[in-house]
mmCIF file of C-alpha atoms in Angstrom:
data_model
loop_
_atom_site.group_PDB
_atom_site.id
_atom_site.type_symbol
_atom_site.label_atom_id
_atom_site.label_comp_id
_atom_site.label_asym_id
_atom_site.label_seq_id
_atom_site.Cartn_x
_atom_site.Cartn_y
_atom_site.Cartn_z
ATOM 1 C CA UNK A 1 -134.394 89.873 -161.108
ATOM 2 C CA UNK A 2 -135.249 89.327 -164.804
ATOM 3 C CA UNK A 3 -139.309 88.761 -165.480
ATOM 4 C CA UNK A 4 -139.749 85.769 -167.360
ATOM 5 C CA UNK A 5 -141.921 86.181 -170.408
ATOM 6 C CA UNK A 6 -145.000 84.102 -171.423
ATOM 7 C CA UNK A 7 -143.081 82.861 -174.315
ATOM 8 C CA UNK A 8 -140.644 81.336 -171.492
ATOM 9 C CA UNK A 9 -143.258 79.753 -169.525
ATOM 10 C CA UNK A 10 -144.732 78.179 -172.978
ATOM 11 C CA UNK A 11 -141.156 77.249 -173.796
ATOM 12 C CA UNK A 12 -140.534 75.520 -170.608
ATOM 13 C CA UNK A 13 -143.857 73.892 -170.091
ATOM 14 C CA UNK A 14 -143.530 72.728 -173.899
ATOM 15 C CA UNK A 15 -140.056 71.038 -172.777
ATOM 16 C CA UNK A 16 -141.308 69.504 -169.492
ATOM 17 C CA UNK A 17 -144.134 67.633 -171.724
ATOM 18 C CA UNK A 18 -141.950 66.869 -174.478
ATOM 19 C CA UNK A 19 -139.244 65.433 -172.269
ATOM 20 C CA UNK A 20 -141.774 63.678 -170.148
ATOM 21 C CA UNK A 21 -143.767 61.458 -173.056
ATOM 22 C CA UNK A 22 -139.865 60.724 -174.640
ATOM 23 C CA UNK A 23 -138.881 59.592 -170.995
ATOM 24 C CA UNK A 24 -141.996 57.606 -170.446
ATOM 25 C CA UNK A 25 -141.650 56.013 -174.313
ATOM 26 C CA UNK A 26 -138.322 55.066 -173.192
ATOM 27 C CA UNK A 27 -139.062 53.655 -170.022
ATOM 28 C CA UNK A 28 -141.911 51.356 -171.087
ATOM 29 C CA UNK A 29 -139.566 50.092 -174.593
ATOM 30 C CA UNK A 30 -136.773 49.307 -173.081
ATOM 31 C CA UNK A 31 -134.967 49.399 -176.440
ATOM 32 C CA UNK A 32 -135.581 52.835 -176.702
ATOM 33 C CA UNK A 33 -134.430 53.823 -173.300
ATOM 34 C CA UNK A 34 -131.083 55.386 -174.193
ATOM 35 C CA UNK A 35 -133.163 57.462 -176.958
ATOM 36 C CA UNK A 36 -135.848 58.412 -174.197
ATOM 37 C CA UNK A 37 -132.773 60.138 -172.132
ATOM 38 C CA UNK A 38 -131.333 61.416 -175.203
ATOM 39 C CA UNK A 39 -134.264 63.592 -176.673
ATOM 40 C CA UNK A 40 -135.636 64.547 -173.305
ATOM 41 C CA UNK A 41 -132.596 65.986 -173.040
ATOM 42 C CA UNK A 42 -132.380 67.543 -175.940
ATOM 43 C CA UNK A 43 -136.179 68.864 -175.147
ATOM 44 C CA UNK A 44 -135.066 70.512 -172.095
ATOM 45 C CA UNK A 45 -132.888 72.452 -173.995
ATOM 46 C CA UNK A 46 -135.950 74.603 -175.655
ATOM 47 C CA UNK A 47 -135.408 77.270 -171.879
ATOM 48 C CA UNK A 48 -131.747 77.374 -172.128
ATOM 49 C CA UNK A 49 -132.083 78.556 -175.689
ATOM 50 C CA UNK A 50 -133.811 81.852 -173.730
ATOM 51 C CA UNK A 51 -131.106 81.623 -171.018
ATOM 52 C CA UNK A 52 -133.857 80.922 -168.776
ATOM 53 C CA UNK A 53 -132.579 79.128 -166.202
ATOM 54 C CA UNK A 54 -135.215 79.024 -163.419
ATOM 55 C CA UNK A 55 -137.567 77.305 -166.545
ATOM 56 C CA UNK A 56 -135.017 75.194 -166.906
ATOM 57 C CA UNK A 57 -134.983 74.014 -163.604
ATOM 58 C CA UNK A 58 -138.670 73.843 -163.287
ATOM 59 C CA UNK A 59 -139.207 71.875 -166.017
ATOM 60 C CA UNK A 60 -136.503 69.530 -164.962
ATOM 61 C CA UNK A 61 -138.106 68.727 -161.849
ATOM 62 C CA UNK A 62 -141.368 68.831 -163.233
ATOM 63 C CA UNK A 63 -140.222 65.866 -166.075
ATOM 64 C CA UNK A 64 -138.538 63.976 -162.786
ATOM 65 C CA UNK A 65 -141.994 64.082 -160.885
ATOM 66 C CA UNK A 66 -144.263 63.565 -163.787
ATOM 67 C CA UNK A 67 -142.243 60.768 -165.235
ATOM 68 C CA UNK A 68 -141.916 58.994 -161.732
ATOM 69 C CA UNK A 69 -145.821 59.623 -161.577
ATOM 70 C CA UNK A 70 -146.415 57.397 -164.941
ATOM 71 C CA UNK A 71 -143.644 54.955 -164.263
ATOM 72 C CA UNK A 72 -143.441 54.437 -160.996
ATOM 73 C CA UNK A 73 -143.117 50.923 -161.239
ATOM 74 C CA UNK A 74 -139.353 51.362 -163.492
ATOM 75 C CA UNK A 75 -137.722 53.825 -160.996
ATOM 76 C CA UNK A 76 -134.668 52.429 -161.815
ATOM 77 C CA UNK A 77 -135.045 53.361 -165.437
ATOM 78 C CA UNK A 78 -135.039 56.727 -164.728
ATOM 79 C CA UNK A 79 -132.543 56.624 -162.458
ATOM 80 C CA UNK A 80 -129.563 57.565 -164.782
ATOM 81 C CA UNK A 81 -132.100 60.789 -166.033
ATOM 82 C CA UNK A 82 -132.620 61.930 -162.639
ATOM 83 C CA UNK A 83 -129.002 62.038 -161.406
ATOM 84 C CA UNK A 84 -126.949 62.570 -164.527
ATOM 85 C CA UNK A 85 -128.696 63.105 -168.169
ATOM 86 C CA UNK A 86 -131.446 65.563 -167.000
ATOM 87 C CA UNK A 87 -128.675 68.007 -165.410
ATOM 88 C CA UNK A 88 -126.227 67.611 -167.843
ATOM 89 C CA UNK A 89 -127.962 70.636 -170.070
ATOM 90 C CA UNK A 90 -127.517 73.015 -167.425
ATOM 91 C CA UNK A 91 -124.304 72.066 -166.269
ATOM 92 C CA UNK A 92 -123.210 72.854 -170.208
ATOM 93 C CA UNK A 93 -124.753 75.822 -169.881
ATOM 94 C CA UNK A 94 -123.331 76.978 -166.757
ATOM 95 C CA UNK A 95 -119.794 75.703 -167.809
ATOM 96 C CA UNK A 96 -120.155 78.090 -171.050
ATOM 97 C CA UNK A 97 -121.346 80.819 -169.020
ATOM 98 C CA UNK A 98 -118.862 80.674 -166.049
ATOM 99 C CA UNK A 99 -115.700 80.233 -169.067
ATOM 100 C CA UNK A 100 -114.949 77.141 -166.904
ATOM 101 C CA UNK A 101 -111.786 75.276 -169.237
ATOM 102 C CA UNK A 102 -113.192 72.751 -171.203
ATOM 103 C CA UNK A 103 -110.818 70.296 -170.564
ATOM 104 C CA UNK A 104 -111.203 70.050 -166.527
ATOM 105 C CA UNK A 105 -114.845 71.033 -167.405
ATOM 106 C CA UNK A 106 -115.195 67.508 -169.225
ATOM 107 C CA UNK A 107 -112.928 65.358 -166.941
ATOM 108 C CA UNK A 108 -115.405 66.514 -163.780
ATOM 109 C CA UNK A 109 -118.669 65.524 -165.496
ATOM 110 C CA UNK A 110 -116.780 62.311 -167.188
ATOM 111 C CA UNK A 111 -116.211 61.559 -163.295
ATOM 112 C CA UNK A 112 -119.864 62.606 -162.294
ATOM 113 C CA UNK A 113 -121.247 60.230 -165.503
ATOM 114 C CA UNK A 114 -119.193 57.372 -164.182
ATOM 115 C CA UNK A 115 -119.928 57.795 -160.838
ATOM 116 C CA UNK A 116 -123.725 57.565 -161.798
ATOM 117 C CA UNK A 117 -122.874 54.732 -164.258
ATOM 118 C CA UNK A 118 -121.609 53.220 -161.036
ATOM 119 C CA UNK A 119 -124.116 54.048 -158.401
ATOM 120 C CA UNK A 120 -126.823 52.604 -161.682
ATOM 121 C CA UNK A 121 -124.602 49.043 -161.835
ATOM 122 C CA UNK A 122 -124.522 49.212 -158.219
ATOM 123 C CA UNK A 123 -128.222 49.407 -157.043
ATOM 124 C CA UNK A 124 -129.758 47.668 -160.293
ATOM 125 C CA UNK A 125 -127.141 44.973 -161.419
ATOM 126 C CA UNK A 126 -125.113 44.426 -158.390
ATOM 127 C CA UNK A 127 -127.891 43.564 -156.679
ATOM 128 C CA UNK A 128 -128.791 40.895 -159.144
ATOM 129 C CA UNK A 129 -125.463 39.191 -160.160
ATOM 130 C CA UNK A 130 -123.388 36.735 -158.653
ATOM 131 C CA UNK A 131 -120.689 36.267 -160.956
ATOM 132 C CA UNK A 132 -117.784 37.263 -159.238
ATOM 133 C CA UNK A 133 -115.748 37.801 -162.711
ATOM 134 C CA UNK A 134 -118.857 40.858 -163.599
ATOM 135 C CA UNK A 135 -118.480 41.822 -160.268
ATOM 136 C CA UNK A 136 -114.003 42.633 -160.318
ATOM 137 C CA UNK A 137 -114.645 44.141 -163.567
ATOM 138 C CA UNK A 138 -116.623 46.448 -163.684
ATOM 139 C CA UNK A 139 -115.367 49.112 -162.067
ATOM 140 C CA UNK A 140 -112.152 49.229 -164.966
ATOM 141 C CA UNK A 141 -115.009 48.971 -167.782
ATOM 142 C CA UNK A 142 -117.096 51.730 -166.411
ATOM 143 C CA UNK A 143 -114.080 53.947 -166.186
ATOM 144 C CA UNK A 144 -112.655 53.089 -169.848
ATOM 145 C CA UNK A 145 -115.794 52.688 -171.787
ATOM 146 C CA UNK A 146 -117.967 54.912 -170.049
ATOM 147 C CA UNK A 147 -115.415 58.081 -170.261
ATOM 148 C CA UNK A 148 -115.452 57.515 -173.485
ATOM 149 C CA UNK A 149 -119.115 57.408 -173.920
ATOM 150 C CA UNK A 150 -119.236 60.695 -172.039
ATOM 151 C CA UNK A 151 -116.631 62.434 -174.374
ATOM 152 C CA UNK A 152 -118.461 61.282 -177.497
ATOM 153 C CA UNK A 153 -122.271 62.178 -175.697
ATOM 154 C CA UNK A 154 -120.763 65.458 -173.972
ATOM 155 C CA UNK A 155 -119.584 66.074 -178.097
ATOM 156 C CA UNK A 156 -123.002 65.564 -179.459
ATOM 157 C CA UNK A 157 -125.047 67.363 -177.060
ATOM 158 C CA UNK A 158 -122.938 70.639 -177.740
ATOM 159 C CA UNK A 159 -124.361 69.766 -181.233
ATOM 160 C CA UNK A 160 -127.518 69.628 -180.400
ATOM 161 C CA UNK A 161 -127.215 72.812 -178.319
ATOM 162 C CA UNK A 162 -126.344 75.062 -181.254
ATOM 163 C CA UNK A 163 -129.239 73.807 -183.199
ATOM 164 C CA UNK A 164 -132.179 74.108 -180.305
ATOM 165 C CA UNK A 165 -130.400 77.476 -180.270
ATOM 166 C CA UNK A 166 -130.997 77.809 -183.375
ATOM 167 C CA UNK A 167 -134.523 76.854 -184.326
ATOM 168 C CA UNK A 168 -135.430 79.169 -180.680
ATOM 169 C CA UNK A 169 -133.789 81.701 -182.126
ATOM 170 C CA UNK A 170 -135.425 81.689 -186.026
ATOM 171 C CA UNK A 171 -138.968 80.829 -183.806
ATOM 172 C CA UNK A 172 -138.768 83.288 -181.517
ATOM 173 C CA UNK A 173 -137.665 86.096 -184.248
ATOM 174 C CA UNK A 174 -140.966 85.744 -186.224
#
């Protein structure tokens, strides 16, 4: 088993605090929710950079606790985080690691990102609306627009992968 350094356990902690203030930004303005998700993400990268993935892990859960800790009052904010957004990082990871194809490597988390999309519509607006028109539709709009929300965000966050990567890389070389 690998020993993980004190510049991992730096890295990760730095990531699990990051990624909780964006995450609890984004919960309390709900304009900048998406954003919130986005750049957590993004911060939870910083142990993956190292290929550690037990910091990775840790500082996932850690963000999931902390953040339900200072927002427990919009759970369902950080719903999509919990099941989908603050995973998908590893899951990239893994995929690139494992050589899984690409293609059927983005059609199973397109269907795992509308399945949360769903399960999010489900608990938070289903409950709420009683338009039936909403109600026969969405299914069909989740499948259409959000697969292609996926493709674009699965897109980006490679980007974003190659330069945490990077800036880990010129950091951790000094």
């Amino acid at each position: 088993m690998k020993k993980i350094s004190a510049y991992e356990i730096a890295l990760s902690a730095l990531s699990c605090a990051i990624a909780t203030i964006l995450l609890t930004i984004g919960s309390y303005s709900e304009i900048l929710l998406f954003t919130g998700y986005l750049f957590s993400c993004v911060a939870l990268m910083l142990p993956l950079a190292k290929k550690s993935y037990g910091g990775y892990i840790l500082a996932y859960l850690a963000t999931c606790i902390l953040s339900l800790i200072f927002n427990a009052a919009r759970f369902w904010d950080l719903l999509p985080f919990i099941m989908f957004f603050g995973l998908h990082p590893i899951v990239n990871e893994l995929q690139l690691k494992i050589r899984i194809n690409r293609w059927v490597a983005c059609a199973i988390k397109a269907l795992w990102f509308d399945v949360t999309m769903y399960l999010v519509w489900r608990f938070i607006f289903g409950m709420t609306t009683t338009i039936d028109f909403v109600d026969q539709y969405a299914i069909p709009v989740i499948l259409v627009l959000g697969t292609a929300f996926f493709v674009f965000y699965d897109y980006v966050m490679y980007k974003w992968r190659a330069a945490v990567n990077n800036l880990v890389y010129r950091l951790y070389k000094k």
